[in-house]
């Protein structure tokens, strides 16, 4: 199905291209500049289309390393890059920092806070946010980790807990301050728990005079029977042993029944007194399903067909964490960065094919492996037949994340920071900022 371009001027607030010929080129609007949206835009670099990329932030974030900002290992600028800089030489791309409010799939335009933007093709890559399974009041006491703002706020919480423990004379309050509860045994929860344990036992152990930071208690709460459930059981067990060697306590088979200023209450009645609770237990997709009037799964992800289209809309592609996609074997495609990047490139190829009158083949996800790091020389990696743990998996994790970082400068700076941290057991971004400043 070839799509006729929307006529310029048909919608108020249309983005002018400055050339009559360009106004007759198909318009591709991309919502979200995460891994999927950014890769879709770059894959359309040489296509005869006009690309408009909309994001409410002005930067692309490398989310897999966000936990390192939250635990003082890296600074925000090392894992983010301005979108305009990335696409500055792509002449057919326009970047808008704006917030999407609605999509009219009949008239084919996107409504933002300041304009209406027409499209011939729409790529929805608006990602996901953390969810509290209907208990949104827990968020004030147990923040999640999805944005740089989240990461710097969590970093301030963690570091402030040690600082307050240093000055208090109340032993019960000090124990509460030095107890860190991480809810959720997926990759984010495992990485946070391991990083906090390393921070307290190796990085800052000589920095305080009145407290022993190595006595900090780190508790990882997982409602299921094992951590890292997306990995083979043998790697889950190895990850568990590596966490326990760092001193992390793991509580299995207990869902959280409550979170407040006193700590975490589990379904079996157990209470974990903590002044620093971190949430890594689940995600919910953006409101994209409501915008385009499509069916969604329990996590709010748009249910799409084998070509990443919602039913009845071949001109719309939903990708990344926003999409509920099944692979050729009938398994759900995971919400990970490599999958989002593959979907972004697929959507761009499908648009080029449609413009040429060709119907694209079904999307096929290529699983290149699954990795999770626990700490210094501790990680697990699943490459199908090859399953690694410990130092080899840690090296693989480091090289993979350096490779996928956007920009040579970021790769170099992160590599140097990691090298210094490895040699000196140091974390250079131990700054308390924001509302925790006094």
Tab-separated table of N, CA and C in Angstrom, residues 1-4 108 120-121 309 312-317 350-360:
chain	number	residue	atom	x	y	z
A	1	UNK	N	0.841	-1.182	0.000
A	1	UNK	CA	0.000	0.000	0.000
A	1	UNK	C	0.875	1.231	0.000
A	2	UNK	N	0.808	2.051	-1.045
A	2	UNK	CA	1.549	3.306	-1.084
A	2	UNK	C	0.661	4.407	-0.549
A	3	UNK	N	1.234	5.295	0.230
A	3	UNK	CA	0.469	6.330	0.896
A	3	UNK	C	0.684	7.658	0.216
A	4	UNK	N	-0.387	8.365	-0.077
A	4	UNK	CA	-0.276	9.687	-0.679
A	4	UNK	C	0.101	10.700	0.380
A	108	UNK	N	-4.734	12.211	10.203
A	108	UNK	CA	-3.295	11.952	10.195
A	108	UNK	C	-2.470	13.173	10.597
A	120	UNK	N	2.445	11.289	6.974
A	120	UNK	CA	2.057	10.224	6.054
A	120	UNK	C	2.378	8.872	6.684
A	121	UNK	N	3.470	8.848	7.444
A	121	UNK	CA	3.853	7.668	8.224
A	121	UNK	C	4.146	8.123	9.644
A	309	UNK	N	2.588	-3.050	12.848
A	309	UNK	CA	1.460	-2.143	12.642
A	309	UNK	C	0.305	-2.502	13.576
A	312	UNK	N	-5.333	-2.297	11.117
A	312	UNK	CA	-6.019	-1.271	10.348
A	312	UNK	C	-5.210	-0.032	10.060
A	313	UNK	N	-3.935	-0.017	10.457
A	313	UNK	CA	-3.116	1.184	10.248
A	313	UNK	C	-1.740	0.786	9.735
A	314	UNK	N	-1.661	0.525	8.428
A	314	UNK	CA	-0.368	0.166	7.847
A	314	UNK	C	0.601	1.341	7.810
A	315	UNK	N	0.093	2.552	8.025
A	315	UNK	CA	0.955	3.731	7.989
A	315	UNK	C	1.553	4.045	9.367
A	316	UNK	N	1.161	3.283	10.387
A	316	UNK	CA	1.660	3.510	11.742
A	316	UNK	C	2.517	2.319	12.170
A	317	UNK	N	3.690	2.605	12.733
A	317	UNK	CA	4.577	1.576	13.269
A	317	UNK	C	4.791	1.869	14.754
A	350	UNK	N	10.640	-0.609	6.108
A	350	UNK	CA	9.265	-0.850	5.665
A	350	UNK	C	8.677	0.386	4.989
A	351	UNK	N	9.001	1.560	5.493
A	351	UNK	CA	8.514	2.793	4.874
A	351	UNK	C	9.121	2.967	3.490
A	352	UNK	N	10.409	2.729	3.354
A	352	UNK	CA	11.033	2.826	2.028
A	352	UNK	C	10.426	1.809	1.066
A	353	UNK	N	10.180	0.602	1.566
A	353	UNK	CA	9.570	-0.412	0.730
A	353	UNK	C	8.167	-0.034	0.301
A	354	UNK	N	7.383	0.524	1.218
A	354	UNK	CA	6.015	0.931	0.890
A	354	UNK	C	6.008	2.030	-0.164
A	355	UNK	N	6.932	2.959	-0.053
A	355	UNK	CA	7.025	4.037	-1.043
A	355	UNK	C	7.378	3.496	-2.416
A	356	UNK	N	8.109	2.361	-2.435
A	356	UNK	CA	8.486	1.737	-3.718
A	356	UNK	C	7.462	0.711	-4.177
A	357	UNK	N	6.367	0.552	-3.418
A	357	UNK	CA	5.330	-0.399	-3.804
A	357	UNK	C	5.616	-1.828	-3.393
A	358	UNK	N	6.543	-2.019	-2.435
A	358	UNK	CA	6.878	-3.363	-1.966
A	358	UNK	C	6.331	-3.573	-0.562
A	359	UNK	N	5.847	-4.760	-0.306
A	359	UNK	CA	5.364	-5.100	1.027
A	359	UNK	C	6.515	-5.738	1.806
A	360	UNK	N	6.750	-5.227	2.987
A	360	UNK	CA	7.891	-5.697	3.769
A	360	UNK	C	7.639	-7.085	4.329
